[in-house]
Short mmCIF file of N, CA and C in Angstrom, two decimals:
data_model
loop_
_atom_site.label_atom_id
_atom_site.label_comp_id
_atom_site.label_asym_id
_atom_site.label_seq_id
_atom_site.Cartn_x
_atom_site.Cartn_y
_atom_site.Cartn_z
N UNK A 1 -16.60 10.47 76.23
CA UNK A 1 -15.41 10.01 76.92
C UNK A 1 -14.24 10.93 76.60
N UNK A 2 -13.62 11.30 77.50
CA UNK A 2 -12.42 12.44 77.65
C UNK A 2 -11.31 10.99 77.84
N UNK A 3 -9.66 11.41 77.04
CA UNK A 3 -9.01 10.84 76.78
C UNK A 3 -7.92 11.76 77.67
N UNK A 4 -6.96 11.26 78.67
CA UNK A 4 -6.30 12.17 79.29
C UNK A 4 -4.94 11.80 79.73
N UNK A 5 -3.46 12.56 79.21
CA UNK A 5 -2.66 12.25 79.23
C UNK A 5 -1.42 12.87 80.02
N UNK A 6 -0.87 12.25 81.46
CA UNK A 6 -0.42 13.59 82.31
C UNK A 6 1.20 13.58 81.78
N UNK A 7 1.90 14.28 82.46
CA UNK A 7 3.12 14.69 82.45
C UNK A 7 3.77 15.41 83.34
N UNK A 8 5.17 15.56 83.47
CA UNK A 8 5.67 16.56 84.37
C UNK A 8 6.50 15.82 85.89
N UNK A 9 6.01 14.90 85.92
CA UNK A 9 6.86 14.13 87.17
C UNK A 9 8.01 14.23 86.97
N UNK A 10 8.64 13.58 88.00
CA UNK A 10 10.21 13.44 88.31
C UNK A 10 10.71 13.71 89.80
N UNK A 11 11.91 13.44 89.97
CA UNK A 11 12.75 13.28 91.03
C UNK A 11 13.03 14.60 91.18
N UNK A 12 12.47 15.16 92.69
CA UNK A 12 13.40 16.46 92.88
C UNK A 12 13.13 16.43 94.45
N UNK A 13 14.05 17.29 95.31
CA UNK A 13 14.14 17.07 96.76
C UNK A 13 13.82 17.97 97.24
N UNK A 14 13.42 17.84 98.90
CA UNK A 14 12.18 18.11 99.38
C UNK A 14 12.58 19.75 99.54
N UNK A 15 11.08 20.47 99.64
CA UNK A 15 10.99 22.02 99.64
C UNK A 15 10.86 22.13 98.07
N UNK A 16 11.62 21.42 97.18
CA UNK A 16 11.25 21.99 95.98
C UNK A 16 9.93 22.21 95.44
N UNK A 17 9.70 22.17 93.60
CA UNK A 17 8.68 22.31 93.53
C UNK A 17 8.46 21.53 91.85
N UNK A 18 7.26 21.19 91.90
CA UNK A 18 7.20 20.75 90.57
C UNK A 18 5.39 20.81 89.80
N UNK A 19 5.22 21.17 88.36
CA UNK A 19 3.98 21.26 87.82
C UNK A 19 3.89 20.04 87.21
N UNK A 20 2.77 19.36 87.32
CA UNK A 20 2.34 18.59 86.92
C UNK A 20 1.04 19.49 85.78
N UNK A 21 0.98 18.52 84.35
CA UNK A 21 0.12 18.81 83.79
C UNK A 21 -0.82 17.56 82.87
N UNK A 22 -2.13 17.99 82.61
CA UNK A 22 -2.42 16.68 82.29
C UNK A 22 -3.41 17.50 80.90
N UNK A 23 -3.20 16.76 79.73
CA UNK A 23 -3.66 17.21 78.56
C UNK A 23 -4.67 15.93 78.06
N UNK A 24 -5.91 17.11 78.01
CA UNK A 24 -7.29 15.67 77.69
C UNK A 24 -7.82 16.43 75.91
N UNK A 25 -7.79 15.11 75.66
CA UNK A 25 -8.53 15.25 74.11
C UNK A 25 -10.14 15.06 74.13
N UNK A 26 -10.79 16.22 73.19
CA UNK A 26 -12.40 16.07 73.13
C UNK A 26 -12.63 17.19 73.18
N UNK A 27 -13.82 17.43 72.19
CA UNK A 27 -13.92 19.05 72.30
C UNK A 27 -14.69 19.42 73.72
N UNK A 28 -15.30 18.22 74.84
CA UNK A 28 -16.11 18.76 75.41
C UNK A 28 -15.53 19.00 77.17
N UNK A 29 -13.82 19.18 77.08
CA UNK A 29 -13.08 19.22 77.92
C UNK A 29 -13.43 20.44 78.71
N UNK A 30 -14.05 21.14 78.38
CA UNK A 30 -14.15 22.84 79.35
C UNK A 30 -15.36 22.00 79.82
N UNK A 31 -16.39 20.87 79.73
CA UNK A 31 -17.78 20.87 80.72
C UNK A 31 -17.41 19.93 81.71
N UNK A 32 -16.05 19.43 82.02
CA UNK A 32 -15.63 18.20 82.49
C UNK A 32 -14.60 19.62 84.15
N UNK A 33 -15.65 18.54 85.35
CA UNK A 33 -14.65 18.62 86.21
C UNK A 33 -13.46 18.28 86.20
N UNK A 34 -12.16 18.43 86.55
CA UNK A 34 -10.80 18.02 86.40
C UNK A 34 -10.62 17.49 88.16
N UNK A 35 -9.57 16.45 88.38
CA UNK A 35 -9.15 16.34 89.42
C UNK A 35 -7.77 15.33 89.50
N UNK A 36 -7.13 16.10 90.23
CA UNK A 36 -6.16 14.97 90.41
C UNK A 36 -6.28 13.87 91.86
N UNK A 37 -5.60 12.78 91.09
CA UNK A 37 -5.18 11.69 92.72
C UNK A 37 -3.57 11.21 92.40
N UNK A 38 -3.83 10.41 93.99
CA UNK A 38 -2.35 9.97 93.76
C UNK A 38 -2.26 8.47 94.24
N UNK A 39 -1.40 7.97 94.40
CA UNK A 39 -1.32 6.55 95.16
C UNK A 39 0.39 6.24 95.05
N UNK A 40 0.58 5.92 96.48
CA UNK A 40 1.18 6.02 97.01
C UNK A 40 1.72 3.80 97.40
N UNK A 41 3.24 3.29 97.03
CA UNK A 41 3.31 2.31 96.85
C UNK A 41 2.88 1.94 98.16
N UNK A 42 1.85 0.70 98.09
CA UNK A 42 0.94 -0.38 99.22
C UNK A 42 -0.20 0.58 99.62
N UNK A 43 -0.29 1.92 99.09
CA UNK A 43 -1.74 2.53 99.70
C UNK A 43 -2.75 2.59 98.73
N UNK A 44 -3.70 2.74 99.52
CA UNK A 44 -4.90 3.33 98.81
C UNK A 44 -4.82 4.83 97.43
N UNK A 45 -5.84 5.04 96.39
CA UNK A 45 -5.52 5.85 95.59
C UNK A 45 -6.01 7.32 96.84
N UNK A 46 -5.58 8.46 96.52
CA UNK A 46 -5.97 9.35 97.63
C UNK A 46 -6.69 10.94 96.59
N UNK A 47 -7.11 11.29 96.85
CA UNK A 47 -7.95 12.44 96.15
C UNK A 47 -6.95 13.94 96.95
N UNK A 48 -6.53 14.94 95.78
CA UNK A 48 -5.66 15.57 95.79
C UNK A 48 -6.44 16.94 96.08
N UNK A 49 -6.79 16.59 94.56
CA UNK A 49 -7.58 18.56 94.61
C UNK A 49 -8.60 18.26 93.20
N UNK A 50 -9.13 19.02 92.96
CA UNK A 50 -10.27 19.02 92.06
C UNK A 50 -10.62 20.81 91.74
N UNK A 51 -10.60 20.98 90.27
CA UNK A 51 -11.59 22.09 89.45
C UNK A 51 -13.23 22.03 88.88
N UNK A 52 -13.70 22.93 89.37
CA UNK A 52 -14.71 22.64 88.34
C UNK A 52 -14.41 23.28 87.35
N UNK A 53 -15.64 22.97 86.10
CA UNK A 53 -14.91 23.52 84.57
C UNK A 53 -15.11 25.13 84.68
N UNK A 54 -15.26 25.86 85.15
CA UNK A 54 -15.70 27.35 85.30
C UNK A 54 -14.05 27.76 85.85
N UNK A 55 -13.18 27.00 86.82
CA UNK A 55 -12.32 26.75 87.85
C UNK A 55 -12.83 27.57 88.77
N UNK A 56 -13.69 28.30 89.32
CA UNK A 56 -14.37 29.08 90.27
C UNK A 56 -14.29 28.34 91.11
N UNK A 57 -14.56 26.95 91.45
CA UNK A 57 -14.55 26.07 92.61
C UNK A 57 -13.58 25.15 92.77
N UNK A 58 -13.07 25.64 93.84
CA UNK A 58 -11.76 23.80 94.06
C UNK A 58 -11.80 23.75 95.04
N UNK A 59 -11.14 22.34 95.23
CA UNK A 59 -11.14 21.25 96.73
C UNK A 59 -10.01 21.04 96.80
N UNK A 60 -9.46 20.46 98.08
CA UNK A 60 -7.86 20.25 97.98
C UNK A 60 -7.65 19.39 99.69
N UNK A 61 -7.55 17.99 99.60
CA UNK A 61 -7.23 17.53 100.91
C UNK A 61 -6.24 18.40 101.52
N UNK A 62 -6.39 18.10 103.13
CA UNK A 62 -6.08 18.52 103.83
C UNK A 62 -4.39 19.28 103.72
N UNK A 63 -3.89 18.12 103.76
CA UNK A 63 -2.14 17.27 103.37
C UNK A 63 -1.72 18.35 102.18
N UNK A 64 -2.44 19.22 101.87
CA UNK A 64 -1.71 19.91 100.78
C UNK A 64 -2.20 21.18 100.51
N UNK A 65 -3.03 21.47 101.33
CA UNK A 65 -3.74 22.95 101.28
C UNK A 65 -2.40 23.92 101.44
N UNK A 66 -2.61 24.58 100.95
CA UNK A 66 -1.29 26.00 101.17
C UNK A 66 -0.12 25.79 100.65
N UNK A 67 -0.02 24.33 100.06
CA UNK A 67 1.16 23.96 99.16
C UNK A 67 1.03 23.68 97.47
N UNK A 68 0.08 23.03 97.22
CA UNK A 68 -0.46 22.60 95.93
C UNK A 68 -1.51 23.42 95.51
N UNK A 69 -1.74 23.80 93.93
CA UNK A 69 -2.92 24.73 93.60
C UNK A 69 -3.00 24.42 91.90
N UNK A 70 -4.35 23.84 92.39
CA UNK A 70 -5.09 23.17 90.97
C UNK A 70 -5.31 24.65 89.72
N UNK A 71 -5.52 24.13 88.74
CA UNK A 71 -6.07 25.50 87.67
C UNK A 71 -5.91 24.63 86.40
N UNK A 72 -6.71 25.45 85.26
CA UNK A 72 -6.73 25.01 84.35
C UNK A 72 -7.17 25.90 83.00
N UNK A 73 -6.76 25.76 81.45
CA UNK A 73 -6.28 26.22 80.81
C UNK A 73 -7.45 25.14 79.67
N UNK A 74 -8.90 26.27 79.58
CA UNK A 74 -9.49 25.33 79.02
C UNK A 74 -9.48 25.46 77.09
N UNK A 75 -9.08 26.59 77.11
CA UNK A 75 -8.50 26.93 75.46
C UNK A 75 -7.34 25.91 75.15
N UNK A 76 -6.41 25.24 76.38
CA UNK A 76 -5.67 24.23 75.85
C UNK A 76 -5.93 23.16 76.34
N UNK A 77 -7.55 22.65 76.79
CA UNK A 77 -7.72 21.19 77.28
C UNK A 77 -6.67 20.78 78.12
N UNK A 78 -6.11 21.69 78.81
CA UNK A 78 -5.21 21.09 79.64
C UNK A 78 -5.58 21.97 82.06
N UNK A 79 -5.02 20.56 82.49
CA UNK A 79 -5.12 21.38 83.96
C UNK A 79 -3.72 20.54 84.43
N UNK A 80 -3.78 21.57 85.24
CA UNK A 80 -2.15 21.84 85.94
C UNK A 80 -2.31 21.32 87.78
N UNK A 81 -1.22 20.90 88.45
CA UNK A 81 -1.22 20.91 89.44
C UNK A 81 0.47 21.54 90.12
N UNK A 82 0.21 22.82 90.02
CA UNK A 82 1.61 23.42 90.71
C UNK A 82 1.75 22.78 92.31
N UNK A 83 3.01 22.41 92.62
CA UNK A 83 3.51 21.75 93.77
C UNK A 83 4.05 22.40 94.46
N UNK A 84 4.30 22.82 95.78
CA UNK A 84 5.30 23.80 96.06
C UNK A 84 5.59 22.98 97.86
N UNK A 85 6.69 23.90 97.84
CA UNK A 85 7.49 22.95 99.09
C UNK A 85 6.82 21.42 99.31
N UNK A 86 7.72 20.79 98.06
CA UNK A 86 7.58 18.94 98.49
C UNK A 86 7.55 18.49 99.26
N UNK A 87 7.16 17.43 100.02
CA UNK A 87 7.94 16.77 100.63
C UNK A 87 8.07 15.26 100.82
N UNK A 88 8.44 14.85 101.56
CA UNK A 88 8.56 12.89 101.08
C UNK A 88 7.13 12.49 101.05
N UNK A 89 6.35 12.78 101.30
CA UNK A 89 5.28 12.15 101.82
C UNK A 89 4.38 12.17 100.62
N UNK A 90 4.93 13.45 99.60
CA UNK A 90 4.33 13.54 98.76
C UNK A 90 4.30 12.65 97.55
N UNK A 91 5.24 11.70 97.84
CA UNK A 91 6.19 10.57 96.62
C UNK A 91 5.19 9.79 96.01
N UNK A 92 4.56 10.00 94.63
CA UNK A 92 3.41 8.85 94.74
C UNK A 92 3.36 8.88 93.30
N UNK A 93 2.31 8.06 92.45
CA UNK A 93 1.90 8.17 90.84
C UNK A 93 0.89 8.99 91.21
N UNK A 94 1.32 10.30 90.53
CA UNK A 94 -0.20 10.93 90.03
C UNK A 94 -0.51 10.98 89.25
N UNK A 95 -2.61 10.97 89.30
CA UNK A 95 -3.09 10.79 87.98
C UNK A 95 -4.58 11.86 87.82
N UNK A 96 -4.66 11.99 86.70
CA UNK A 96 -5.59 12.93 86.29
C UNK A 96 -6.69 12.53 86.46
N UNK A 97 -8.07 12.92 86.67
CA UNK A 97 -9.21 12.51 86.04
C UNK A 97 -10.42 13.76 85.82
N UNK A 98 -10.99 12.70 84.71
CA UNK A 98 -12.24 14.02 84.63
C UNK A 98 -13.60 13.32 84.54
N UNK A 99 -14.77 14.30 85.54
CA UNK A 99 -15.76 14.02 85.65
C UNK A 99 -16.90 14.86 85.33
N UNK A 100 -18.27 14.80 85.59
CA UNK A 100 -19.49 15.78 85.08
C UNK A 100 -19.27 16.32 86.24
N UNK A 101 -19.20 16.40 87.46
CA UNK A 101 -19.18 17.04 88.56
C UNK A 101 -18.38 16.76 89.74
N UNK A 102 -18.34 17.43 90.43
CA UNK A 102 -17.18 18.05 91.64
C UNK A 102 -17.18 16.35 92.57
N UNK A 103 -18.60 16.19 92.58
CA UNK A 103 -18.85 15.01 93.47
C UNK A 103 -18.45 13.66 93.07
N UNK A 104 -18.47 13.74 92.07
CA UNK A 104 -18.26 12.45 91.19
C UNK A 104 -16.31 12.21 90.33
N UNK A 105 -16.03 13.78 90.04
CA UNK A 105 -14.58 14.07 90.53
C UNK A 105 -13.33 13.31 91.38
N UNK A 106 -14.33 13.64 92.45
CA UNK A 106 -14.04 13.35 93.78
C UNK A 106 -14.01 11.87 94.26
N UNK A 107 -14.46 11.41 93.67
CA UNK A 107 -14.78 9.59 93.79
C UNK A 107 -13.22 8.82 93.11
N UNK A 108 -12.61 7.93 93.74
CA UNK A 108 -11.78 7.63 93.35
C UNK A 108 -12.29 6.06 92.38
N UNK A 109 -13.56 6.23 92.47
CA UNK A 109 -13.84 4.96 91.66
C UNK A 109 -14.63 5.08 90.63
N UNK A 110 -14.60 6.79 90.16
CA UNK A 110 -15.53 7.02 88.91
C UNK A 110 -14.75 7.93 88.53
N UNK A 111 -15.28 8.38 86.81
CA UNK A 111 -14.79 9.12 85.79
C UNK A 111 -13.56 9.08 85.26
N UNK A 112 -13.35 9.27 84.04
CA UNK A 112 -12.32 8.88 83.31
C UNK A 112 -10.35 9.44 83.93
N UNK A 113 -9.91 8.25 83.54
CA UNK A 113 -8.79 8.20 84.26
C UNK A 113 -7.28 8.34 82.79
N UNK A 114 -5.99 9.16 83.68
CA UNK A 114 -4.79 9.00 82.93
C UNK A 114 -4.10 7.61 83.79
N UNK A 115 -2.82 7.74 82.40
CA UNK A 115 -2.29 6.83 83.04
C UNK A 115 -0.97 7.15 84.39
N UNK A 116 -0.98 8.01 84.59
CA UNK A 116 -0.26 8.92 85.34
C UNK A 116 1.29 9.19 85.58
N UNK A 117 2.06 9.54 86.45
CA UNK A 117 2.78 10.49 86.01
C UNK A 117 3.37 10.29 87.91
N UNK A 118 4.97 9.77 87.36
CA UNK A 118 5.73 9.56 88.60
C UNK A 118 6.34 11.07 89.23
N UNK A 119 6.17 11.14 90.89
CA UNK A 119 6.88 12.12 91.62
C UNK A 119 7.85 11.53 92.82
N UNK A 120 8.88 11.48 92.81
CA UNK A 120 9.73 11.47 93.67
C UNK A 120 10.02 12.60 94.68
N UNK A 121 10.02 12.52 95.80
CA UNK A 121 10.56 13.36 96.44
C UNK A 121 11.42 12.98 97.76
N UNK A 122 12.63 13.79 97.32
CA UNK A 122 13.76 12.87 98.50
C UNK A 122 14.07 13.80 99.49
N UNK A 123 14.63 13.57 100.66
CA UNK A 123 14.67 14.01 101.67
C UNK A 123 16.17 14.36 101.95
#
């Protein structure tokens, strides 16, 4: 079990930009897919982007391709989600998770979860 703790939210307006980072304890953090989600108040949780542990492979819904870019820093058990041109839509709790694989990553109803990490974005 990977223990995972994000950071980096906050209020900033739209076009800006902000890193989110999420720091997991365990030595066995480099074999663990990384992924972030978000959820958004009255919605569903939504699947962001995802690393595998190599980071050679990532995913990234639609809604954020060419704006957001996953990576990760496995000498510091930590992965990042750089943000770039915000915008409202993007306003949600994000949260970390890590899984054995890309597929299971990807599942908003498996592998270990943070407690996540508020983004505002105003218009």
């Amino acid at each position: 079990q990977v223990q995972l703790v994000e950071s980096g939210g906050g209020l900033v307006q739209a076009g800006g930009s902000l890193r989110l980072s999420c720091a997991a304890s365990g030595r066995t953090f480099s074999t663990y897919t990384m992924g972030w989600f978000r959820q958004a108040p009255g919605k569903e949780r939504e699947f962001v982007a995802a690393i595998t542990w190599s980071g050679r492979t990532t995913r990234y819904v639609d809604s954020v391709k060419g704006r957001f870019t996953i990576s990760r820093d496995n000498a510091k058990n930590t992965v990042y989600l750089q943000m770039n041109t915000l915008k409202p839509e993007d306003t949600a709790v994000y949260y970390c998770n890590a899984a054995p694989d890309l597929l299971t990553t990807m599942d908003k109803n498996a592998g270990s979860w943070g407690q996540g990490t508020q983004v505002t974005v105003s218009s």
